[in-house]
XYZ file of C-alpha atoms in Angstrom:
770
model
C -0.555 59.918 15.670
C 3.255 62.799 15.609
C 0.825 63.767 18.753
C 1.303 60.494 20.440
C 5.138 60.724 19.924
C 5.530 64.169 21.311
C 3.882 63.462 24.131
C 5.846 60.241 24.731
C 9.109 62.006 24.134
C 8.131 65.064 26.254
C 7.294 62.853 29.611
C 10.730 60.904 28.685
C 12.397 64.103 28.933
C 10.646 65.271 31.851
C 11.420 62.396 33.851
C 15.278 63.361 33.405
C 14.326 66.328 33.859
C 13.203 65.082 37.293
C 17.128 63.746 38.419
C 18.369 66.485 39.257
C 20.532 65.474 41.729
C 24.324 64.647 42.203
C 25.920 61.314 41.986
C 25.711 59.182 44.911
C 26.117 55.404 46.111
C 22.456 53.654 46.067
C 21.672 52.572 50.043
C 17.955 50.981 49.021
C 16.046 51.428 46.723
C 12.102 51.761 47.011
C 9.318 51.783 44.616
C 6.477 54.242 44.457
C 2.833 54.246 42.710
C 2.758 50.353 41.736
C -0.595 48.132 42.056
C -0.714 45.239 40.294
C 2.839 44.498 39.119
C 4.945 43.444 41.918
C 8.478 44.939 43.176
C 10.580 42.315 41.991
C 9.360 42.628 38.226
C 10.275 46.485 39.198
C 13.656 45.490 40.439
C 14.313 42.889 37.645
C 14.316 45.856 35.146
C 15.460 47.858 36.751
C 19.818 48.129 35.653
C 20.690 49.886 39.221
C 21.382 47.340 42.176
C 22.551 48.929 45.814
C 25.399 49.515 46.349
C 26.359 50.961 42.433
C 27.085 54.675 42.142
C 24.032 56.867 39.811
C 24.781 59.636 38.534
C 22.505 60.926 35.088
C 24.193 58.377 32.390
C 22.951 55.724 34.815
C 19.473 57.310 35.596
C 18.449 58.063 32.135
C 19.379 53.933 31.283
C 16.725 53.591 34.122
C 14.100 54.773 32.686
C 14.524 53.811 29.801
C 14.365 50.400 30.353
C 11.119 50.735 32.494
C 9.565 53.042 29.608
C 10.523 50.083 27.323
C 8.459 46.939 29.810
C 5.449 49.353 28.737
C 4.122 48.718 31.955
C 4.105 52.622 32.341
C 2.793 55.692 31.460
C 5.243 57.360 33.282
C 8.433 57.407 35.547
C 10.287 59.254 37.764
C 13.610 59.322 40.105
C 14.466 60.795 43.134
C 16.886 60.462 45.914
C 16.116 61.040 49.470
C 19.467 60.219 52.205
C 21.147 57.988 49.501
C 17.905 56.140 48.736
C 16.848 55.651 45.131
C 13.129 55.878 44.867
C 11.270 54.930 41.665
C 7.871 56.305 41.082
C 5.630 55.261 38.298
C 2.532 55.283 36.884
C 1.323 52.432 36.062
C -0.558 51.186 32.281
C -3.710 49.684 32.896
C -3.932 46.043 32.605
C -7.011 44.544 30.557
C -9.115 42.815 32.887
C -12.013 41.737 31.081
C -13.892 41.319 27.182
C -17.078 40.924 25.784
C -18.748 40.754 22.556
C -22.071 41.526 21.924
C -24.309 41.091 18.991
C -21.935 38.573 17.316
C -23.908 36.506 15.340
C -21.718 35.923 11.417
C -18.602 34.947 14.267
C -17.921 32.608 16.686
C -17.254 34.922 20.082
C -13.781 32.668 19.855
C -12.807 33.257 17.114
C -13.161 36.727 17.698
C -11.253 36.386 20.490
C -8.664 35.089 18.852
C -8.656 37.959 16.297
C -7.985 40.642 19.643
C -5.963 38.612 21.100
C -3.650 38.373 17.869
C -4.150 42.718 17.283
C -2.626 42.957 21.267
C -6.279 43.181 22.636
C -6.427 39.697 25.522
C -7.267 39.719 29.502
C -3.963 39.860 31.263
C -2.060 42.293 28.948
C -1.620 45.872 28.823
C -4.166 48.396 28.176
C -2.649 50.813 24.098
C -5.460 53.007 22.873
C -3.789 52.411 19.462
C -3.594 48.513 20.468
C -7.708 49.072 20.909
C -8.193 51.132 17.654
C -6.079 48.118 15.791
C -8.249 45.549 16.983
C -11.462 47.555 16.498
C -10.069 47.440 13.184
C -8.631 43.570 12.710
C -12.520 43.358 13.685
C -13.709 44.809 10.981
C -11.234 43.179 8.332
C -13.074 39.926 9.428
C -16.616 41.278 8.616
C -15.633 42.452 5.443
C -14.454 39.412 4.478
C -17.951 38.190 4.841
C -19.639 40.466 2.909
C -20.376 42.450 6.030
C -19.975 46.121 4.451
C -22.101 47.824 6.307
C -20.919 46.437 10.182
C -20.463 48.695 12.558
C -18.978 48.246 16.147
C -18.964 50.786 18.926
C -15.957 49.819 21.246
C -16.804 51.342 25.038
C -14.073 51.477 28.135
C -14.488 50.896 31.377
C -12.514 51.557 34.427
C -12.169 49.494 37.097
C -10.573 48.537 40.943
C -6.982 47.934 40.958
C -5.656 50.095 37.979
C -7.677 47.744 35.499
C -10.081 48.228 32.595
C -12.802 46.188 31.324
C -13.703 46.501 26.892
C -16.907 46.344 25.688
C -17.097 45.918 21.709
C -20.741 46.088 20.643
C -21.059 44.506 17.463
C -23.811 45.629 14.686
C -23.776 43.349 11.526
C -25.682 44.810 9.018
C -26.950 42.906 5.848
C -24.275 40.424 4.042
C -23.132 42.430 0.124
C -24.024 40.289 -2.592
C -22.823 40.645 -6.144
C -25.600 42.367 -8.022
C -23.904 42.124 -11.745
C -21.404 41.669 -13.330
C -20.114 44.023 -16.300
C -17.905 43.785 -19.155
C -16.508 46.249 -21.278
C -14.542 45.258 -24.819
C -15.691 42.346 -25.777
C -17.042 41.379 -28.326
C -15.664 37.988 -29.749
C -17.543 36.129 -26.532
C -20.904 37.133 -24.694
C -21.290 38.409 -21.242
C -22.781 34.918 -20.124
C -19.713 33.152 -21.437
C -17.326 34.924 -19.960
C -19.359 35.588 -16.671
C -20.043 31.310 -16.979
C -16.113 31.092 -16.460
C -15.974 32.987 -13.164
C -16.275 31.879 -9.939
C -17.787 34.604 -8.492
C -20.952 35.280 -9.729
C -24.683 37.034 -8.351
C -27.183 34.898 -6.194
C -28.230 31.541 -6.962
C -29.499 28.518 -5.780
C -25.961 27.273 -4.257
C -24.976 30.621 -3.016
C -25.951 29.891 1.205
C -23.709 27.412 0.349
C -20.047 28.248 -1.969
C -20.826 32.116 -1.020
C -19.638 32.609 -4.388
C -21.872 35.570 -4.288
C -19.699 37.231 -2.216
C -17.036 40.003 -3.759
C -13.392 38.525 -2.444
C -9.986 40.076 -3.970
C -8.364 36.873 -3.888
C -11.656 35.023 -5.418
C -11.551 38.114 -8.635
C -7.713 37.819 -8.917
C -8.248 34.082 -9.928
C -11.482 34.971 -11.593
C -9.005 37.668 -14.129
C -6.467 35.038 -14.228
C -8.781 32.872 -15.532
C -10.871 34.952 -18.078
C -6.974 35.856 -19.661
C -6.027 32.170 -19.666
C -9.383 31.068 -21.998
C -8.428 34.073 -24.409
C -4.819 33.073 -24.637
C -5.631 30.032 -25.192
C -7.883 30.560 -28.058
C -5.742 32.751 -29.558
C -5.353 36.287 -28.459
C -1.732 36.990 -27.738
C -2.846 40.473 -27.345
C -5.541 40.615 -24.782
C -5.281 42.614 -22.193
C -7.412 42.864 -18.612
C -7.238 47.089 -18.779
C -8.766 47.462 -15.093
C -11.287 46.073 -12.694
C -13.643 48.984 -10.968
C -15.691 46.847 -7.749
C -18.389 49.610 -6.247
C -20.762 48.926 -3.808
C -23.986 51.111 -3.405
C -24.262 53.684 -0.784
C -26.487 51.413 1.569
C -23.707 48.516 1.436
C -26.197 45.459 -0.101
C -25.258 45.525 -3.543
C -21.669 44.783 -5.166
C -21.139 46.017 -8.955
C -17.794 44.732 -10.735
C -17.179 46.030 -14.470
C -14.096 44.196 -15.873
C -12.981 46.273 -18.795
C -10.587 44.103 -21.656
C -8.609 44.491 -25.411
C -9.125 41.235 -26.499
C -6.857 42.079 -29.929
C -6.657 39.808 -32.637
C -6.370 35.834 -33.191
C -3.601 34.687 -33.873
C -2.278 31.636 -35.621
C 1.194 29.642 -35.074
C 3.185 30.259 -38.715
C 6.085 28.198 -38.074
C 8.010 26.011 -35.401
C 11.490 25.874 -34.633
C 14.031 24.281 -32.649
C 17.440 26.394 -31.663
C 19.989 25.234 -28.918
C 22.003 22.777 -28.189
C 20.412 19.312 -29.167
C 21.061 16.666 -26.882
C 17.700 14.622 -28.198
C 17.115 14.472 -31.891
C 14.819 16.944 -33.414
C 12.605 14.998 -34.690
C 12.072 13.534 -31.392
C 11.269 16.913 -29.434
C 8.900 17.779 -32.501
C 6.779 15.234 -31.594
C 6.467 16.448 -27.896
C 5.350 19.968 -29.182
C 1.447 19.685 -28.999
C 0.826 22.536 -31.621
C 2.271 22.839 -35.524
C 1.680 25.857 -37.774
C -1.957 26.896 -39.521
C -3.675 25.964 -35.545
C -4.821 28.380 -33.844
C -2.533 29.220 -30.428
C -2.265 27.778 -27.736
C -1.227 29.036 -24.289
C -1.571 25.643 -22.817
C -0.703 24.021 -25.651
C 2.490 25.727 -25.014
C 3.008 25.621 -21.335
C 3.188 21.485 -21.542
C 5.189 21.387 -24.578
C 7.823 23.549 -22.379
C 7.007 20.943 -20.089
C 7.100 17.387 -21.924
C 10.791 19.434 -22.880
C 11.863 19.837 -20.418
C 10.813 16.098 -18.320
C 12.321 14.415 -21.252
C 15.810 16.179 -21.227
C 15.300 15.060 -16.906
C 14.912 11.674 -18.077
C 18.184 11.498 -19.524
C 19.610 13.428 -16.188
C 20.132 17.245 -17.275
C 17.617 18.082 -14.108
C 17.941 22.141 -13.873
C 17.399 22.023 -18.109
C 15.547 25.857 -19.635
C 13.446 25.371 -22.222
C 12.373 28.814 -23.888
C 9.426 29.198 -26.020
C 10.223 32.812 -28.065
C 7.298 34.226 -30.183
C 8.022 36.141 -33.157
C 4.391 38.495 -34.010
C 3.513 38.988 -37.435
C 0.868 41.513 -36.476
C -0.352 42.097 -40.112
C -1.120 38.223 -41.028
C -1.968 37.892 -37.483
C 0.215 34.828 -37.305
C 3.376 33.970 -34.786
C 5.968 31.341 -34.939
C 7.707 30.426 -32.241
C 11.704 29.435 -31.374
C 11.980 26.546 -28.759
C 15.450 28.013 -27.611
C 16.867 24.374 -25.280
C 19.308 24.973 -22.836
C 20.354 21.726 -21.200
C 22.758 23.229 -18.576
C 24.796 20.020 -16.856
C 23.975 17.145 -16.362
C 22.914 15.845 -12.836
C 23.120 12.765 -10.755
C 21.391 11.723 -7.427
C 24.034 12.129 -4.483
C 21.070 10.721 -1.785
C 17.404 10.077 -1.154
C 16.180 11.653 2.146
C 12.865 10.031 3.543
C 11.223 11.743 6.697
C 7.958 11.611 8.506
C 8.052 7.917 7.695
C 7.725 7.040 12.270
C 6.425 3.600 12.309
C 7.126 2.678 8.195
C 10.712 1.523 8.032
C 12.694 2.879 5.316
C 13.527 0.226 3.229
C 9.836 -0.318 2.752
C 9.805 2.788 0.706
C 13.109 2.603 -1.002
C 12.124 -0.580 -2.650
C 9.485 1.159 -4.512
C 12.039 3.514 -5.516
C 12.957 3.382 -9.203
C 15.685 6.567 -9.236
C 19.184 5.069 -7.497
C 21.496 6.860 -5.298
C 24.017 7.429 -7.583
C 22.492 7.116 -11.008
C 22.271 9.814 -13.486
C 18.904 12.344 -12.505
C 15.614 10.546 -14.269
C 12.099 12.365 -14.357
C 10.130 9.897 -15.344
C 12.280 6.971 -12.886
C 10.705 10.104 -9.824
C 7.752 10.877 -10.729
C 7.220 6.596 -10.559
C 8.787 6.352 -7.590
C 6.569 8.871 -6.127
C 3.585 6.813 -7.622
C 4.246 3.585 -5.893
C 4.480 5.130 -2.667
C 1.430 6.326 -2.411
C 0.053 3.460 -4.007
C 0.907 1.773 -0.585
C -2.221 3.719 0.390
C 0.004 3.616 3.940
C 0.406 7.523 3.866
C -1.638 10.349 3.152
C 0.697 12.211 1.200
C 4.273 11.828 -0.934
C 5.512 14.962 -1.270
C 9.120 14.612 -3.350
C 11.836 17.181 -4.223
C 15.497 17.113 -5.769
C 17.205 20.334 -3.930
C 20.270 20.840 -5.233
C 23.338 19.989 -3.782
C 25.048 23.365 -1.295
C 28.216 24.001 -3.917
C 27.687 21.231 -5.963
C 26.539 21.663 -10.349
C 26.275 18.442 -11.336
C 24.488 17.052 -8.149
C 20.908 17.139 -6.454
C 19.486 15.014 -3.320
C 16.360 13.429 -3.613
C 14.230 14.494 -0.029
C 11.000 12.412 -0.077
C 8.519 13.446 2.982
C 5.298 11.563 3.539
C 2.274 11.876 5.969
C 1.021 8.329 7.563
C -2.030 7.734 8.296
C -3.588 4.519 10.134
C -2.904 1.336 8.279
C -4.637 -1.349 10.863
C -7.710 -1.409 12.951
C -9.097 -3.591 16.021
C -12.827 -3.937 15.565
C -15.672 -5.537 17.286
C -19.109 -4.505 17.074
C -22.446 -6.011 16.560
C -25.425 -5.572 15.097
C -28.886 -6.425 14.243
C -30.920 -7.450 11.285
C -34.658 -8.540 10.904
C -32.891 -10.855 7.820
C -29.814 -12.037 10.178
C -31.189 -11.513 13.213
C -28.452 -10.783 16.164
C -25.218 -10.398 14.018
C -21.226 -10.468 15.739
C -17.977 -9.422 14.153
C -14.287 -8.758 15.053
C -11.220 -8.571 13.255
C -7.524 -7.042 13.468
C -5.576 -6.228 10.403
C -2.819 -4.515 9.464
C -1.220 -3.419 6.008
C 1.589 -2.608 7.701
C 2.444 -5.026 9.942
C 5.236 -3.659 12.166
C 6.560 -1.127 9.203
C 7.393 -3.950 7.410
C 5.290 -3.368 4.409
C 3.180 -6.983 5.257
C -0.001 -7.410 5.216
C -1.926 -9.462 8.200
C -5.465 -10.041 9.521
C -7.949 -12.089 11.476
C -11.514 -11.818 10.868
C -14.658 -13.259 12.669
C -18.011 -12.628 11.457
C -21.669 -14.093 13.150
C -24.748 -14.190 11.918
C -27.575 -16.368 10.735
C -26.578 -16.203 6.851
C -23.527 -15.496 6.955
C -20.549 -17.166 9.381
C -16.661 -16.037 8.830
C -13.797 -16.599 10.497
C -10.523 -16.514 8.128
C -6.746 -15.469 8.811
C -4.544 -13.912 6.197
C -1.058 -13.237 5.789
C 0.681 -11.797 2.854
C 3.904 -10.893 2.628
C 4.653 -8.351 -0.786
C 8.508 -8.226 -0.800
C 9.353 -12.441 -0.357
C 12.351 -12.029 -2.305
C 14.083 -8.343 -3.093
C 12.580 -9.145 -6.651
C 9.347 -8.204 -5.332
C 7.949 -11.864 -5.263
C 4.904 -11.555 -2.931
C 3.658 -14.850 -0.771
C 0.592 -15.206 0.897
C -1.400 -17.384 3.094
C -5.482 -18.038 3.946
C -6.640 -20.463 6.034
C -10.518 -19.949 6.518
C -13.862 -21.447 7.482
C -17.237 -19.952 5.361
C -20.801 -21.129 6.678
C -23.318 -19.650 4.598
C -27.307 -20.113 5.492
C -29.928 -18.786 2.943
C -33.324 -19.599 5.345
C -33.840 -16.442 6.901
C -34.062 -14.239 3.638
C -36.713 -14.334 1.611
C -35.075 -13.027 -2.072
C -32.689 -16.332 -1.580
C -33.492 -20.130 -3.067
C -32.843 -21.863 0.930
C -29.355 -23.977 0.702
C -26.735 -24.138 3.354
C -23.047 -24.692 2.915
C -20.095 -25.300 5.278
C -16.391 -24.878 3.767
C -13.453 -25.173 5.577
C -10.430 -24.037 3.220
C -6.653 -22.845 3.086
C -4.378 -22.074 0.373
C -1.594 -20.195 -0.945
C -0.759 -17.044 -3.145
C 2.243 -16.143 -4.848
C 2.835 -12.753 -6.978
C 5.178 -12.343 -9.584
C 5.377 -8.809 -11.254
C 6.151 -9.366 -14.320
C 6.853 -5.287 -15.600
C 6.828 -2.307 -13.529
C 3.102 -1.600 -13.320
C 1.836 -5.306 -14.055
C 1.771 -8.787 -11.622
C 0.749 -12.374 -12.217
C -0.668 -14.543 -9.795
C -0.892 -17.896 -8.753
C -3.352 -19.735 -6.145
C -4.017 -23.177 -5.219
C -6.395 -24.090 -2.374
C -8.086 -27.091 -0.993
C -10.809 -27.256 0.080
C -14.108 -29.276 1.992
C -17.614 -28.112 1.126
C -20.598 -29.979 3.153
C -24.199 -28.803 1.563
C -27.393 -28.797 3.293
C -30.940 -27.920 1.295
C -34.275 -27.648 2.692
C -37.954 -28.897 1.447
C -38.016 -25.746 0.065
C -34.563 -25.547 -1.730
C -35.240 -24.912 -5.581
C -34.762 -28.092 -7.706
C -31.143 -27.127 -9.419
C -30.335 -27.160 -5.793
C -31.911 -30.576 -5.177
C -30.472 -31.754 -8.404
C -27.085 -30.261 -7.939
C -26.378 -32.543 -4.550
C -27.681 -36.172 -6.370
C -25.242 -35.768 -8.708
C -22.253 -34.613 -6.364
C -23.263 -35.539 -2.948
C -24.019 -33.625 0.279
C -20.308 -33.838 0.731
C -17.271 -32.201 -1.803
C -13.701 -31.496 -2.017
C -12.147 -28.913 -4.337
C -8.934 -27.814 -5.045
C -9.159 -24.516 -6.486
C -6.575 -23.304 -8.837
C -6.718 -19.644 -9.273
C -4.674 -17.466 -11.928
C -4.901 -14.174 -12.377
C -2.887 -10.654 -13.755
C -3.318 -7.319 -12.284
C -1.987 -3.904 -13.601
C -2.444 -0.347 -11.955
C -1.771 2.931 -13.030
C -3.288 5.005 -11.007
C -1.702 7.621 -9.479
C -2.467 7.066 -5.806
C -4.625 4.098 -4.046
C -6.563 6.439 -1.705
C -7.082 10.345 -3.576
C -6.868 8.447 -7.278
C -7.367 11.313 -10.688
C -5.735 9.708 -13.256
C -4.634 5.796 -14.587
C -6.455 2.623 -15.074
C -6.359 -0.678 -13.382
C -7.062 -3.734 -14.747
C -7.773 -7.398 -13.350
C -8.125 -10.973 -15.499
C -8.246 -13.561 -12.851
C -8.838 -17.175 -13.749
C -10.721 -19.658 -11.197
C -10.813 -24.003 -12.345
C -10.920 -26.690 -10.119
C -7.843 -29.227 -10.517
C -8.305 -32.699 -10.734
C -8.602 -34.271 -8.022
C -11.664 -32.853 -6.446
C -15.476 -33.564 -6.958
C -16.210 -30.895 -8.959
C -14.779 -29.876 -12.920
C -15.650 -26.233 -13.334
C -13.511 -22.633 -14.618
C -14.291 -19.498 -14.319
C -12.823 -16.289 -15.797
C -13.542 -12.512 -15.203
C -11.770 -9.565 -16.357
C -12.524 -5.989 -14.209
C -11.388 -2.583 -15.819
C -11.352 1.147 -14.142
C -10.581 4.233 -15.927
C -9.708 7.628 -14.185
C -9.588 10.564 -16.256
C -9.207 14.130 -14.567
C -12.020 16.760 -15.849
C -10.288 19.346 -14.006
C -8.723 19.848 -10.455
C -11.734 18.711 -8.359
C -13.730 16.452 -11.198
C -12.348 12.903 -12.317
C -14.191 10.473 -14.163
C -14.585 7.000 -13.542
C -15.257 4.330 -15.703
C -15.977 0.842 -14.652
C -16.597 -2.655 -16.415
C -16.276 -6.011 -14.904
C -17.668 -9.126 -17.149
C -17.308 -12.897 -15.729
C -18.122 -16.405 -17.739
C -18.010 -19.713 -15.749
C -19.050 -23.200 -16.598
C -18.394 -26.503 -15.887
C -15.913 -29.323 -18.061
C -15.813 -32.813 -18.332
C -20.258 -32.897 -19.033
C -20.647 -31.422 -15.290
C -22.240 -28.536 -14.588
C -20.615 -25.618 -12.633
C -21.601 -25.638 -8.849
C -24.498 -23.577 -7.894
C -22.265 -21.514 -5.064
C -19.763 -20.673 -7.767
C -22.109 -19.037 -9.684
C -22.161 -15.290 -10.192
C -24.168 -12.424 -8.713
C -25.071 -9.188 -8.977
C -27.668 -6.154 -7.050
C -25.614 -3.832 -4.325
C -22.841 -1.484 -3.016
C -20.260 -3.172 -5.301
C -21.910 -3.800 -7.983
C -25.638 -2.050 -8.727
C -26.779 0.354 -6.855
C -30.356 1.187 -5.463
C -31.527 -3.109 -5.983
C -31.137 -5.048 -2.738
C -27.368 -7.773 -2.225
C -26.841 -10.020 -4.865
C -30.969 -9.771 -5.973
C -30.335 -9.614 -9.759
C -30.357 -12.509 -12.666
C -32.324 -15.632 -13.004
C -34.632 -16.551 -10.250
C -35.995 -20.064 -9.141
C -39.645 -21.032 -8.531
C -39.949 -23.271 -5.664
C -43.309 -24.836 -4.877
C -43.808 -25.452 -1.476
C -44.927 -28.936 -0.088
C -48.031 -29.415 -0.182
C -48.183 -29.836 3.553
C -47.451 -26.561 4.451
C -50.221 -25.043 2.443
C -49.558 -21.451 4.279
C -46.911 -21.075 1.805
C -46.929 -19.915 -1.003
C -44.917 -19.968 -4.620
C -41.535 -17.988 -4.387
C -38.939 -16.950 -6.460
C -35.480 -16.547 -5.780
C -31.952 -15.735 -6.942
C -29.817 -18.284 -7.985
C -27.670 -16.831 -9.719
C -26.245 -17.367 -13.329
C -22.894 -18.171 -14.947
C -22.104 -15.016 -16.991
C -22.041 -10.996 -15.134
C -21.739 -7.821 -16.879
C -21.602 -4.599 -14.386
C -21.058 -1.099 -15.792
C -20.592 2.125 -13.527
C -19.363 5.609 -14.372
C -19.103 7.722 -11.603
C -17.762 11.817 -11.475
C -16.131 11.587 -8.098
C -15.219 15.219 -6.575
C -14.041 16.302 -2.714
C -16.269 17.639 -0.257
C -17.135 21.216 -0.044
C -15.086 23.142 2.270
C -12.783 19.870 2.978
C -10.440 19.454 -0.637
C -7.369 18.766 1.704
C -8.706 16.030 3.459
C -7.449 13.187 0.860
C -10.131 10.555 2.694
C -13.267 12.206 2.431
C -15.192 11.604 -1.611
C -18.346 12.754 -3.226
C -19.909 10.575 -6.359
C -22.843 10.891 -8.774
C -22.982 8.053 -10.194
C -25.034 5.467 -13.030
C -25.229 2.108 -12.120
C -25.956 -0.948 -14.680
C -25.763 -4.718 -14.610
C -27.029 -8.302 -13.600
C -26.052 -12.009 -14.174
C -27.349 -14.117 -17.255
C -27.545 -18.354 -17.818
C -27.382 -16.857 -22.076
C -27.075 -13.959 -24.024
C -31.091 -13.677 -25.002
C -32.038 -13.256 -21.189
C -29.391 -10.315 -20.795
C -31.773 -7.813 -21.682
C -35.056 -9.088 -19.502
C -32.688 -9.134 -16.272
C -30.096 -5.787 -16.862
C -30.982 -3.024 -13.843
C -30.071 0.251 -13.870
C -29.567 2.879 -11.103
C -28.801 5.906 -10.692
C -27.840 8.115 -7.062
C -25.251 9.893 -4.990
C -22.436 7.844 -2.701
C -19.610 9.044 -0.397
C -16.596 7.452 0.320
C -14.783 7.875 3.521
C -11.207 5.912 4.578
C -11.486 5.404 7.548
C -8.365 4.962 10.288
C -10.755 0.929 10.873
C -11.353 0.557 7.058
C -12.803 2.105 4.101
C -16.772 3.101 4.430
C -19.198 3.820 1.146
C -22.579 5.246 2.031
C -24.412 5.659 -1.431
C -28.188 6.865 -2.002
C -29.765 5.921 -5.402
C -32.840 5.457 -7.503
C -33.495 2.564 -9.847
C -34.355 3.626 -12.816
C -36.239 0.548 -14.424
C -37.568 -1.694 -11.706
C -40.000 -4.664 -11.940
C -42.406 -5.288 -9.001
C -40.597 -8.923 -7.934
C -37.129 -6.486 -7.854
C -35.405 -6.236 -4.492
C -35.027 -2.742 -3.428
C -32.708 -0.688 -1.361
C -32.019 2.886 -1.754
C -30.064 3.414 0.777
C -26.523 1.089 0.997
C -23.397 1.420 3.331
C -20.754 -1.218 3.338
C -17.687 -0.756 6.394
C -14.575 -2.620 5.057
C -13.803 -5.571 3.130
C -14.833 -8.811 2.771
C -12.608 -11.355 2.905
């Protein structure tokens, strides 16, 4: 490298030495030696113009300027009768690049890496840049475990001082981790420690995870995981002495050795609190998650510091500093901790700044905030505000930062940055089902119409069984206090004759309703609704007896005024990518006086989300429904509960679980045998256990999620029937919050089905039913 610099410097001084003429006035400028470069390009860089007086200083400046372009290997200046002659020797330009033998990477990706290293078509060729590019290619292959890769680079001169570059790549085999050894561990077995690491020997999933390929970054993360494992179990003196990574001469097998010093296990002997205590010491001690006599755990120490810091932040001390100082008793293997608390200055929020909301109005976000401008800083209110904005489901991500105001010690700003997601959809579709025939559907929905946060939808669905025409509107902030107001208009037609699993009947329902939601607490809302609807019933010769009896009692046309009352609590951390929290919903429906029907229905629905790791979330769902008639009347059969399908017990056909009714056909149709029909029931129970995790290689996409599930549920009229009708299934599912609506796909295996059950192992659901 020093030799190259010497050659370049010698060339430069040689060019200077070529200038030995006296100063003169430049009458003209002529360029010689160019093949590709335009003369005008040289004139644009040349700091000398016609009419200038050229002397040695200006000649030196001119040569430096032309060398600095990188276009030329050599530059010389001459004079001839007042004419300045610029002689140049151009560097070759890269005309073409070919890459042969690449299989591990796409050629476009390799070409992009070469470009970043300075090698690309039309650029000036440089031997040093070529060597740098070759090293970049090797780096990319080594990152994939291709340590045996060999790259041969050749250049070919072309006309007009151009050059072609050819990269011949022999990738070789991918090196795999052969063994991971631990030295110095006595308390934990090698197998237990290896189980903590991401890096591992090849297994059945290695082709997918690539965890059998060595990576310096992965090893660094694994070492930190190992350190945390020991510190969380009281080994305060644990240390990783060294790590050795070696590869066999054939570049195929990698051996990793980790040398550790475990030290002794420490217990907590005492806990003290010191510093400026602005909150009672008793309250602070409740936030410390470990007690004297327990084995020390760094995770509990870190979480305790966070809890104390957040508690001080609730009172406005946004920059509180909490440190836990250990005092080690090496002889007795004990550690005493003193929590030093420095609350700092109390600060308040100057402004709330919102960015990223191109469609959504600022007020839609601001009305969800519980931290007010001009008020004392509150960590609790800021976190709650972030959760409420996230639960709107208008944004893919919500990030909140609280930087200090410049030149102010008692003020902070809240910067809210959101990434909007599509909240509306226009969908038209057609499909064919052997049970429903031709199905046409279309919908227009917008959860955030005109950026106001209001919801509007218009749905049309046609089929041989279900026909729906519905319009809905909801204003979630009809009043400034968060009282919502909504309207519904609908027409629903059901004709079960094309189905083989239902008793035959037909209903035509037309209705309209109004809804009011009243917030009674931060996460609780009570909703009251009243609707008026008319239902026309049709029965057939193969209708179950209970359907026939209902028509005899109530007639073929009924008026109903359903009054609904519900309570909902939502404490999820996010509406789209939920990792923790709970939801509760208690719903009641009763027929109001003045109608033809007398019935009531009550249902309770609860979901619980628990984060097992950063990527794994456990969801437990439970549902129970109960309905009956009053004043001597029965529950209408079309108000029964149903179970089975994507929203209850997957693997079984939609609404096919529970009691069945037998229809004995009319003797005039001897070809028709007796059949069993699912008719629903007055009670419903459903339970789901689901382990949710992100799609591999798409962990940052909050719209896609995989899960493994266990479902159970049914409908029944008497508790003695529960064991007979209860059904279970297990499987995997994919949920996608797509721009066109939520899509759920599941593959389930029924666990205790009987021959009479209607199975449907593969199921999908697109959008939401009205």
